[in-house]
Coordinates of C-alpha atoms and ligand atoms in Angstrom, one line a residue:
M1 CA 100.4 102.7 100.9
L2 CA 100.6 99.1 99.5
K3 CA 103.0 98.1 102.2
K4 CA 100.5 99.3 104.9
V5 CA 97.6 97.5 103.2
Y6 CA 99.6 94.3 102.9
E7 CA 100.8 94.4 106.6
E8 CA 97.3 95.1 107.8
F9 CA 96.0 92.1 105.8
G10 CA 98.5 89.9 107.6
R11 CA 97.6 91.3 111.0
L12 CA 93.8 90.9 110.4
F13 CA 93.6 87.7 108.4
G14 CA 97.0 86.0 108.6
N15 CA 99.1 84.3 105.9
E16 CA 99.4 87.4 103.8
E17 CA 101.8 85.6 101.5
Q18 CA 98.9 83.7 100.0
S19 CA 97.0 86.9 99.1
R20 CA 97.1 88.8 95.9
C21 CA 97.5 92.6 95.4
F22 CA 95.9 95.0 92.9
F23 CA 96.0 98.7 92.1
C24 CA 93.4 100.8 90.3
P25 CA 94.2 104.4 89.5
G26 CA 92.1 107.6 89.8
R27 CA 91.6 109.9 86.9
V28 CA 91.9 113.5 85.7
N29 CA 89.8 114.6 82.8
I30 CA 91.7 117.0 80.5
I31 CA 88.6 118.2 78.6
G32 CA 85.1 116.9 77.7
E33 CA 83.1 117.6 80.8
H34 CA 79.5 116.5 81.4
I35 CA 79.2 115.1 77.9
D36 CA 79.9 111.4 78.5
Y37 CA 76.2 110.9 79.3
N38 CA 75.3 112.8 76.1
G39 CA 77.3 110.5 73.9
G40 CA 80.2 112.9 73.4
Y41 CA 84.0 112.7 73.4
V42 CA 86.1 112.9 76.6
L43 CA 89.9 113.1 77.0
P44 CA 90.9 111.7 80.4
C45 CA 94.1 110.2 81.9
A46 CA 94.6 107.6 84.6
I47 CA 96.7 108.9 87.5
D48 CA 99.0 107.1 89.9
I49 CA 97.0 108.1 93.0
G50 CA 94.3 105.4 93.4
T51 CA 93.2 102.4 95.4
Y52 CA 95.2 99.3 96.7
F53 CA 93.7 96.0 97.5
V54 CA 95.1 92.9 99.2
I55 CA 92.6 90.0 98.8
R56 CA 92.1 86.3 99.1
K57 CA 89.3 83.8 98.9
N58 CA 88.3 82.5 102.3
N59 CA 86.4 79.3 101.5
S60 CA 83.2 80.4 103.1
A61 CA 80.1 82.4 102.2
Q62 CA 81.3 85.4 104.2
V63 CA 82.8 88.7 103.0
R64 CA 85.2 90.2 105.5
A65 CA 86.4 93.7 104.5
Y66 CA 88.6 96.3 106.2
S67 CA 89.3 99.8 104.9
L68 CA 92.3 101.8 106.1
Q69 CA 90.1 104.9 105.6
F70 CA 87.5 103.7 108.2
P71 CA 89.6 102.0 110.9
K72 CA 86.9 102.7 113.5
L73 CA 84.5 100.4 111.7
G74 CA 86.9 97.5 112.0
I75 CA 86.3 94.4 109.9
V76 CA 82.9 94.6 108.3
S77 CA 81.5 91.1 107.7
F78 CA 78.4 90.1 105.8
D79 CA 77.0 87.1 104.0
L80 CA 77.3 86.9 100.2
N81 CA 73.6 86.8 99.8
D82 CA 73.0 89.9 102.0
C83 CA 72.7 92.8 99.6
T84 CA 71.0 95.3 101.9
K85 CA 72.6 98.7 101.7
Q86 CA 73.7 100.3 105.0
K87 CA 75.0 103.6 103.8
Q88 CA 78.6 102.7 104.5
W89 CA 81.6 102.0 102.3
T90 CA 80.9 98.3 102.0
D91 CA 77.7 99.0 100.1
F92 CA 79.9 99.2 97.0
I93 CA 81.1 95.7 97.6
K94 CA 77.5 94.5 97.8
G95 CA 76.8 96.2 94.4
I96 CA 79.9 94.5 92.9
I97 CA 78.8 91.1 94.2
Q98 CA 75.4 91.5 92.7
I99 CA 76.3 92.8 89.3
F100 CA 79.4 90.6 88.8
K101 CA 77.5 87.6 90.3
I102 CA 80.3 86.8 92.8
N103 CA 79.7 83.4 94.4
F104 CA 82.6 83.0 96.9
G105 CA 83.5 84.6 100.2
F106 CA 86.7 86.6 100.5
D107 CA 88.9 88.7 102.8
V108 CA 90.0 92.1 101.6
V109 CA 91.9 95.1 102.9
V110 CA 91.6 98.4 101.0
G111 CA 93.7 101.5 101.2
G112 CA 93.5 104.6 98.9
T113 CA 95.6 107.6 98.1
I114 CA 92.8 109.6 96.4
P115 CA 91.6 112.3 98.8
H116 CA 87.9 112.0 99.6
S117 CA 85.6 114.4 97.6
S118 CA 88.5 115.5 95.4
G119 CA 86.6 114.6 92.2
L120 CA 89.4 112.3 91.0
S121 CA 87.2 109.3 90.9
S122 CA 87.8 107.4 94.1
S123 CA 84.6 105.5 93.6
A124 CA 85.4 104.3 90.1
S125 CA 88.8 103.4 91.3
F126 CA 87.4 101.4 94.2
C127 CA 84.8 99.7 92.1
A128 CA 86.9 98.7 89.1
G129 CA 89.8 97.7 91.4
L130 CA 87.8 95.3 93.5
A131 CA 85.7 93.9 90.6
Y132 CA 88.9 93.2 88.7
A133 CA 90.6 91.6 91.7
L134 CA 87.6 89.3 92.3
T135 CA 87.6 88.3 88.7
C136 CA 91.3 87.4 88.8
I137 CA 91.2 85.5 92.1
D138 CA 88.4 83.4 90.6
H139 CA 90.7 82.5 87.7
K140 CA 88.5 84.3 85.1
T141 CA 89.4 86.9 82.6
I142 CA 87.4 90.0 81.6
D143 CA 88.1 92.5 78.9
K144 CA 88.6 96.0 80.3
T145 CA 85.7 97.6 78.4
T146 CA 83.3 95.1 79.7
L147 CA 84.7 95.6 83.2
A148 CA 84.1 99.4 82.8
K149 CA 80.5 98.9 81.6
E150 CA 79.7 96.5 84.5
C151 CA 81.2 98.9 87.0
R152 CA 79.0 101.7 85.6
R153 CA 76.0 99.4 86.2
V154 CA 77.1 99.1 89.9
E155 CA 76.9 103.0 90.1
N156 CA 73.7 103.4 88.1
E157 CA 71.7 100.4 89.2
F158 CA 72.9 99.6 92.7
M159 CA 74.2 102.9 94.1
G160 CA 71.7 105.1 92.3
V161 CA 74.3 107.5 90.8
N162 CA 73.4 108.3 87.2
C163 CA 77.0 108.8 86.1
G164 CA 78.3 108.3 82.5
I165 CA 81.0 105.8 81.5
M166 CA 84.1 108.1 81.5
D167 CA 85.5 107.4 85.0
Q168 CA 85.1 103.6 84.9
F169 CA 86.5 103.5 81.3
I170 CA 89.7 105.4 82.0
V171 CA 90.5 103.7 85.3
C172 CA 90.2 100.4 83.4
Q173 CA 91.8 101.2 80.1
G174 CA 94.3 103.9 81.0
R175 CA 97.8 103.9 79.6
K176 CA 101.0 105.2 81.0
D177 CA 101.8 108.8 79.7
S178 CA 98.8 108.9 77.5
A179 CA 95.3 110.4 77.4
I180 CA 92.4 108.5 75.9
L181 CA 90.1 110.1 73.4
L182 CA 87.0 108.2 74.0
N183 CA 83.7 108.3 72.1
C184 CA 81.3 107.6 75.0
D185 CA 78.5 106.4 72.7
R186 CA 80.4 103.8 70.6
L187 CA 83.1 103.2 73.2
E188 CA 85.7 103.6 70.5
Y189 CA 89.0 105.1 71.7
E190 CA 92.4 106.2 70.8
F191 CA 95.5 106.8 72.9
I192 CA 97.2 110.1 72.5
P193 CA 100.7 110.7 74.1
F194 CA 100.2 113.2 76.9
D195 CA 103.3 115.3 76.2
L196 CA 103.0 118.9 77.2
Q197 CA 106.6 119.7 76.0
E198 CA 108.1 122.4 78.3
Y199 CA 104.8 122.8 80.1
G200 CA 103.4 121.0 83.1
L201 CA 99.9 120.2 84.5
I202 CA 98.9 121.4 87.9
I203 CA 96.1 119.7 89.8
A204 CA 94.6 121.7 92.6
N205 CA 91.9 120.7 95.0
T206 CA 89.4 123.3 96.2
N207 CA 89.0 121.2 99.4
K208 CA 85.4 122.2 99.4
I209 CA 83.1 119.8 101.3
R210 CA 80.8 118.7 98.5
Q211 CA 77.2 118.3 99.3
L212 CA 75.0 118.9 96.3
T213 CA 77.0 117.0 93.8
D214 CA 74.8 114.0 93.3
S215 CA 71.5 115.9 93.1
K216 CA 72.8 118.7 90.9
Y217 CA 74.5 116.1 88.7
N218 CA 71.3 114.2 88.2
E219 CA 69.5 117.5 87.5
R220 CA 71.9 118.2 84.7
K221 CA 71.4 114.7 83.3
R222 CA 67.6 115.3 83.4
E223 CA 67.9 118.6 81.6
S224 CA 69.9 116.9 78.9
E225 CA 67.2 114.3 78.4
E226 CA 64.6 117.1 78.3
I227 CA 66.5 118.9 75.5
L228 CA 66.7 115.7 73.5
S229 CA 63.0 115.0 73.9
I230 CA 62.0 118.5 72.8
L231 CA 64.2 118.1 69.7
K232 CA 62.4 114.8 69.0
Q233 CA 59.0 116.5 69.4
N234 CA 60.2 118.9 66.7
G235 CA 61.1 116.1 64.4
Y236 CA 64.9 116.0 65.1
L237 CA 65.5 112.4 65.9
F238 CA 69.0 112.4 67.4
E239 CA 70.2 109.5 69.5
N240 CA 72.5 111.8 71.6
L241 CA 72.9 115.6 71.9
C242 CA 76.5 115.2 70.9
D243 CA 75.5 113.9 67.5
I244 CA 74.9 117.6 66.8
R245 CA 78.2 119.2 65.6
D246 CA 76.9 122.3 63.7
E247 CA 73.8 124.4 63.1
L248 CA 73.3 124.7 66.8
E249 CA 71.4 128.0 66.4
K250 CA 68.8 126.3 64.3
Y251 CA 68.1 123.6 66.9
L252 CA 68.2 126.2 69.7
L253 CA 65.1 127.8 68.2
C254 CA 63.1 124.8 69.3
I255 CA 64.1 125.2 73.0
P256 CA 62.0 127.8 74.6
D257 CA 63.6 127.7 78.1
T258 CA 66.8 129.9 78.4
T259 CA 68.4 127.6 81.0
L260 CA 68.0 124.6 78.7
Q261 CA 69.4 126.7 75.9
K262 CA 72.5 127.4 77.9
R263 CA 72.9 123.7 78.8
F264 CA 72.5 122.7 75.2
R265 CA 75.1 125.3 74.1
H266 CA 77.7 123.8 76.6
I267 CA 77.1 120.2 75.5
V268 CA 77.5 120.9 71.8
S269 CA 80.4 123.3 72.1
E270 CA 82.3 121.1 74.6
N271 CA 82.2 118.1 72.3
V272 CA 83.6 120.1 69.5
R273 CA 86.3 121.6 71.8
T274 CA 87.3 118.1 73.0
L275 CA 87.9 117.0 69.4
Q276 CA 89.9 120.1 68.8
A277 CA 91.9 119.6 72.0
A278 CA 92.7 116.0 71.0
K279 CA 94.0 117.3 67.7
A280 CA 96.1 120.0 69.4
L281 CA 97.6 117.4 71.8
K282 CA 98.5 115.2 68.9
E283 CA 100.1 118.1 67.1
K284 CA 101.9 119.2 70.3
D285 CA 100.2 122.6 70.0
I286 CA 100.0 123.2 73.8
I287 CA 99.0 126.8 73.4
A288 CA 95.9 125.8 71.4
L289 CA 95.2 123.1 74.0
G290 CA 95.4 125.6 76.8
K291 CA 92.9 128.0 75.1
L292 CA 90.4 125.2 74.7
L293 CA 90.7 124.3 78.4
T294 CA 89.9 127.9 79.4
Q295 CA 86.9 128.1 77.0
S296 CA 85.7 124.8 78.5
H297 CA 85.8 126.4 82.0
F298 CA 83.8 129.4 80.9
S299 CA 81.2 127.3 79.3
L300 CA 80.9 125.1 82.5
E301 CA 80.8 128.3 84.6
K302 CA 78.3 130.4 82.6
D303 CA 76.2 127.9 80.6
Y304 CA 76.3 124.6 82.4
E305 CA 76.6 126.2 85.9
V306 CA 78.5 123.5 87.6
T307 CA 81.5 125.4 89.0
G308 CA 80.8 127.5 92.1
K309 CA 82.8 130.1 93.9
E310 CA 85.7 127.8 95.0
L311 CA 86.5 126.4 91.5
D312 CA 86.0 129.8 89.9
T313 CA 88.4 131.4 92.3
L314 CA 91.1 128.8 91.7
V315 CA 90.7 128.9 87.9
H316 CA 90.6 132.7 87.7
A317 CA 93.6 133.0 90.0
F318 CA 95.5 130.7 87.6
L319 CA 94.4 132.6 84.6
N320 CA 95.5 135.9 86.1
E321 CA 99.1 134.6 86.4
P322 CA 101.3 135.5 83.4
D323 CA 102.1 132.5 81.2
C324 CA 99.1 130.5 82.1
L325 CA 98.2 128.6 78.9
G326 CA 94.8 127.5 80.2
A327 CA 92.9 126.4 83.3
R328 CA 89.6 124.7 84.0
M329 CA 87.6 122.7 86.5
T330 CA 87.8 118.9 86.1
G331 CA 85.3 116.2 86.9
A332 CA 81.7 116.7 88.0
G333 CA 82.3 120.2 89.5
F334 CA 80.6 122.0 92.4
G335 CA 83.9 121.5 94.2
G336 CA 86.7 119.0 93.6
C337 CA 89.7 119.8 91.5
A338 CA 90.9 122.3 88.8
I339 CA 93.7 121.9 86.4
A340 CA 96.1 124.4 84.8
I341 CA 98.9 124.4 82.3
F342 CA 102.1 126.4 83.1
K343 CA 105.8 126.4 82.1
K344 CA 107.5 123.7 84.2
S345 CA 109.9 126.2 85.6
R346 CA 107.1 128.3 87.1
L347 CA 105.0 125.5 88.7
N348 CA 106.1 125.9 92.3
E349 CA 105.9 129.7 92.2
V350 CA 102.4 129.7 90.8
K351 CA 101.2 127.2 93.4
E352 CA 102.3 129.5 96.2
K353 CA 100.7 132.6 94.6
V354 CA 97.4 130.9 93.8
K355 CA 97.3 129.3 97.3
A356 CA 97.6 132.8 98.9
I357 CA 94.8 134.2 96.7
Y358 CA 92.5 131.3 97.3
E359 CA 93.0 131.3 101.0
K360 CA 92.3 135.0 101.3
E361 CA 89.1 134.7 99.2
I362 CA 87.8 131.3 100.5
G363 CA 89.2 131.1 104.0
Y364 CA 91.1 127.8 103.7
E365 CA 93.9 126.4 101.6
P366 CA 93.7 124.4 98.4
S367 CA 95.9 121.3 98.0
F368 CA 98.1 120.5 95.0
Y369 CA 98.9 117.0 93.7
Q370 CA 101.9 115.8 91.9
V371 CA 100.8 112.8 89.8
S372 CA 102.1 110.7 86.9
I373 CA 99.9 109.3 84.2
C374 CA 99.8 105.5 84.5
D375 CA 98.2 102.3 83.3
G376 CA 94.7 101.2 84.2
V377 CA 93.7 98.6 86.8
K378 CA 96.3 95.8 87.3
E379 CA 97.7 93.1 89.6
I380 CA 100.9 94.2 91.4
E381 CA 103.5 92.5 93.6
H382 CA 103.2 93.2 97.3
H383 CA 106.7 94.8 97.4
E384 CA 105.9 97.2 94.4
Ligands
GLA401 C1 81.5 112.5 87.0 C2 80.8 111.3 86.4 C3 81.3 111.2 84.9 C4 81.2 112.5 84.1 C5 81.8 113.6 84.9 C6 81.6 115.0 84.3 O1 82.9 112.3 87.2 O2 81.1 110.1 87.1 O3 80.6 110.1 84.3 O4 79.9 112.8 83.8 O5 81.3 113.7 86.3 O6 82.2 115.0 83.1

């Protein structure tokens, strides 16, 4: 992909040898879903499908951007001071220019290997990649946690997406062959080697066209805020719902609404599971890790209600296979990807079986991705 992006840069803007190249990964979350915005723990990994950038300052006040994903749009040009959103991919660039206070024009070509709507964080990958590239070509430095926080602001304040910090954090701070256990409130983190021993991780995409994701996501976030405020009214002054680790039943008594009770149950239990999963991964107890993954899915299916028929079909098909250690949806849900843990020797066979079940049930095929766990955003050589 980089070769293509580099060649395209040369074709469109010339003198590609004076440009610089950057890569930002996507991510897969092992466990800790929908709790980053509740101050909980998450356990994601950066993956080597992501976004490539070839970029150079152009000594003007113009931005000229081209995406391999939208060739029909050609080069999109706009003035640095023009921050009007146009419901197209370049809106993100405008958000970055505003939040990062970019004051120079540039030419950029972008190409990505994260499938659209796969829930593997193509937008965090794009945003952190471009923001990092712009900082570097301006001869500035930025620490990766600040980079992640500012990229989240682009999503929250400019794009109007109320996401948490997980995606931005992992694509910035990821480390090869490791998961990060991140406390999303304090932004303290720890790397844990992602070593599944004789087991392997399958990533499967439902290929569902996601529609409701943003509105349902924002609804869950509002529900979380409502629970927190009901607790406050009852004299329980928690900063975040994930500050609650035990005595859930006691707090549940204050919540009259059964839907909110279910949401609350997921949030508190998922946070505890994530800590247990991190411990299991450290101790290389992959069987325990797998069980926690499956419990997480059931909680997201029954209590948080963010899965849907496609994800449930995939996960249940995995779980019905002998030797499946665990399976769950990953990311925001409502579509996107699921993960499963199997003996390495069975991976190919399982994919074929699950594919057939899914196709019969849903009417189209899922996709499977082979990924490696890699470092966070970085500059690369054009021949890498
Ligand atoms: C999306 C958001 C994250 C996180 C997950 C769910 O990926 O961007 O902040 O909330 O959903 O865990």
